[in-house]
Amino acid sequence: MGFSAYNTLVSRSKSAKFTENIIFMLFSASGFEEELCEFAEDSGAILVDGKTLMGDSEPPILFK
């Protein structure tokens, strides 16, 4: 999964008029493009891959 899915999510959130405390979370069984992974680290977006969905790796921390 790449930036097109992220951009779609952002666009839809704007049309829903959400403005505060937004955390974007993407789920993909097949994984994510490296560019999106790097962006997510910097932006705070949460990416959940197939290993996490299947319980093979630790889930992301949602709130710090």
CSV table of C-alpha atoms in Angstrom, one decimal:
chain,number,residue,atom,x,y,z
A,1,MET,CA,0.0,0.0,0.0
A,2,GLY,CA,1.3,3.4,-0.9
A,3,PHE,CA,0.5,7.1,-0.6
A,4,SER,CA,-2.6,6.9,-2.8
A,5,ALA,CA,-4.4,5.1,0.0
A,6,TYR,CA,-3.1,7.6,2.6
A,7,ASN,CA,-4.1,10.6,0.4
A,8,THR,CA,-7.6,9.1,0.0
A,9,LEU,CA,-8.0,8.7,3.8
A,10,VAL,CA,-6.9,12.3,4.3
A,11,SER,CA,-9.2,13.6,1.7
A,12,ARG,CA,-12.2,11.7,3.1
A,13,SER,CA,-11.4,13.0,6.6
A,14,LYS,CA,-11.5,16.6,5.3
A,15,SER,CA,-14.8,16.1,3.7
A,16,ALA,CA,-16.1,14.7,7.0
A,17,LYS,CA,-14.9,17.9,8.6
A,18,PHE,CA,-12.8,16.3,11.4
A,19,THR,CA,-10.4,18.9,12.7
A,20,GLU,CA,-9.0,17.8,16.1
A,21,ASN,CA,-7.0,15.0,17.4
A,22,ILE,CA,-6.8,13.1,14.1
A,23,ILE,CA,-4.6,10.0,13.9
A,24,PHE,CA,-4.6,8.2,10.6
A,25,MET,CA,-4.4,4.5,10.7
A,26,LEU,CA,-4.0,2.2,7.7
A,27,PHE,CA,-4.4,-1.6,7.5
A,28,SER,CA,-2.8,-3.7,4.8
A,29,ALA,CA,-2.3,-7.5,4.8
A,30,SER,CA,0.3,-7.1,2.1
A,31,GLY,CA,2.4,-4.4,3.7
A,32,PHE,CA,3.4,-0.8,2.9
A,33,GLU,CA,5.7,0.9,0.6
A,34,GLU,CA,9.0,2.0,2.2
A,35,GLU,CA,8.3,5.7,1.4
A,36,LEU,CA,4.9,5.5,3.3
A,37,CYS,CA,6.6,3.8,6.2
A,38,GLU,CA,9.1,6.6,6.5
A,39,PHE,CA,6.4,9.2,6.2
A,40,ALA,CA,4.3,7.5,8.9
A,41,GLU,CA,7.2,7.6,11.4
A,42,ASP,CA,7.5,11.4,10.9
A,43,SER,CA,3.8,12.2,10.7
A,44,GLY,CA,2.4,9.9,13.4
A,45,ALA,CA,0.3,7.9,11.1
A,46,ILE,CA,-0.1,4.3,12.3
A,47,LEU,CA,0.5,1.4,9.8
A,48,VAL,CA,-0.8,-2.1,10.7
A,49,ASP,CA,0.6,-4.8,8.4
A,50,GLY,CA,-0.3,-8.4,7.9
A,51,LYS,CA,2.0,-9.8,10.6
A,52,THR,CA,0.3,-7.5,13.1
A,53,LEU,CA,-3.2,-8.4,11.9
A,54,MET,CA,-2.4,-12.1,12.3
A,55,GLY,CA,-0.9,-11.6,15.8
A,56,ASP,CA,2.7,-12.4,14.8
A,57,SER,CA,4.1,-9.0,15.8
A,58,GLU,CA,3.4,-6.4,18.5
A,59,PRO,CA,0.4,-4.1,17.8
A,60,PRO,CA,1.2,-0.4,17.5
A,61,ILE,CA,0.9,1.9,20.6
A,62,LEU,CA,-2.1,4.0,20.0
A,63,PHE,CA,-1.7,6.6,22.7
A,64,LYS,CA,1.5,7.7,24.4
